[in-house]
Amino acid sequence: QVQSLTGTITVEQRFLSPENAARLRDHSTHPPGAARQLHAQLDGMIFSAVREAVGVLRGCK
């Protein structure tokens, strides 16, 4: 359980990192055409966080 919690915290910290927040904030001031790229980047970040979280949970079996 501790390993799972530690892994979950790591995933959340990486996903909510200042670098990721700055990247999203910087893109929010771009022209409307950049919205599609922002959505793709956000989708990629979410997918990566979920994939890593699943890996952590599998390691707790």
mmCIF file of C-alpha atoms in Angstrom:
data_model
loop_
_atom_site.group_PDB
_atom_site.id
_atom_site.type_symbol
_atom_site.label_atom_id
_atom_site.label_comp_id
_atom_site.label_asym_id
_atom_site.label_seq_id
_atom_site.Cartn_x
_atom_site.Cartn_y
_atom_site.Cartn_z
ATOM 1 C CA GLN A 1 0.000 0.000 0.000
ATOM 2 C CA VAL A 2 2.844 2.379 0.787
ATOM 3 C CA GLN A 3 4.462 1.637 -2.573
ATOM 4 C CA SER A 4 1.149 2.316 -4.319
ATOM 5 C CA LEU A 5 0.651 5.593 -2.473
ATOM 6 C CA THR A 6 4.217 6.692 -3.179
ATOM 7 C CA GLY A 7 3.824 5.883 -6.862
ATOM 8 C CA THR A 8 0.498 7.707 -7.037
ATOM 9 C CA ILE A 9 1.983 10.805 -5.432
ATOM 10 C CA THR A 10 4.877 10.704 -7.894
ATOM 11 C CA VAL A 11 2.482 10.524 -10.851
ATOM 12 C CA GLU A 12 0.398 13.413 -9.511
ATOM 13 C CA GLN A 13 3.434 15.556 -8.796
ATOM 14 C CA ARG A 14 4.760 15.032 -12.306
ATOM 15 C CA PHE A 15 1.378 15.684 -13.913
ATOM 16 C CA LEU A 16 0.791 18.822 -11.826
ATOM 17 C CA SER A 17 4.397 20.008 -12.014
ATOM 18 C CA PRO A 18 5.177 23.712 -12.456
ATOM 19 C CA GLU A 19 6.696 22.899 -15.852
ATOM 20 C CA ASN A 20 3.465 21.351 -17.126
ATOM 21 C CA ALA A 21 1.383 24.194 -15.672
ATOM 22 C CA ALA A 22 3.639 26.780 -17.346
ATOM 23 C CA ARG A 23 3.418 24.978 -20.681
ATOM 24 C CA LEU A 24 -0.380 24.952 -20.523
ATOM 25 C CA ARG A 25 -0.520 28.589 -19.415
ATOM 26 C CA ASP A 26 1.815 29.681 -22.232
ATOM 27 C CA HIS A 27 -0.367 27.969 -24.829
ATOM 28 C CA SER A 28 -3.549 29.554 -23.479
ATOM 29 C CA THR A 29 -2.473 32.960 -24.849
ATOM 30 C CA HIS A 30 -1.878 31.688 -28.406
ATOM 31 C CA PRO A 31 -4.289 32.115 -31.325
ATOM 32 C CA PRO A 32 -7.367 29.860 -31.537
ATOM 33 C CA GLY A 33 -5.584 27.557 -34.003
ATOM 34 C CA ALA A 34 -3.305 26.452 -31.181
ATOM 35 C CA ALA A 35 -6.248 25.016 -29.227
ATOM 36 C CA ARG A 36 -6.048 21.698 -31.079
ATOM 37 C CA GLN A 37 -2.363 21.377 -30.233
ATOM 38 C CA LEU A 38 -3.069 22.231 -26.588
ATOM 39 C CA HIS A 39 -5.756 19.548 -26.415
ATOM 40 C CA ALA A 40 -3.367 17.005 -27.929
ATOM 41 C CA GLN A 41 -0.659 17.895 -25.405
ATOM 42 C CA LEU A 42 -3.106 17.684 -22.511
ATOM 43 C CA ASP A 43 -4.403 14.333 -23.771
ATOM 44 C CA GLY A 44 -0.813 13.086 -23.958
ATOM 45 C CA MET A 45 -0.081 14.242 -20.414
ATOM 46 C CA ILE A 46 -3.222 12.550 -19.081
ATOM 47 C CA PHE A 47 -2.470 9.341 -20.989
ATOM 48 C CA SER A 48 1.084 9.296 -19.662
ATOM 49 C CA ALA A 49 -0.080 9.853 -16.072
ATOM 50 C CA VAL A 50 -2.704 7.106 -16.341
ATOM 51 C CA ARG A 51 -0.225 4.681 -17.928
ATOM 52 C CA GLU A 52 2.267 5.320 -15.138
ATOM 53 C CA ALA A 53 -0.422 4.964 -12.460
ATOM 54 C CA VAL A 54 -1.527 1.623 -13.932
ATOM 55 C CA GLY A 55 2.092 0.472 -13.865
ATOM 56 C CA VAL A 56 2.328 1.404 -10.187
ATOM 57 C CA LEU A 57 -0.879 -0.460 -9.388
ATOM 58 C CA ARG A 58 0.285 -3.555 -11.268
ATOM 59 C CA GLY A 59 3.486 -3.513 -9.220
ATOM 60 C CA CYS A 60 1.460 -3.764 -5.992
ATOM 61 C CA LYS A 61 0.025 -7.214 -6.734
#
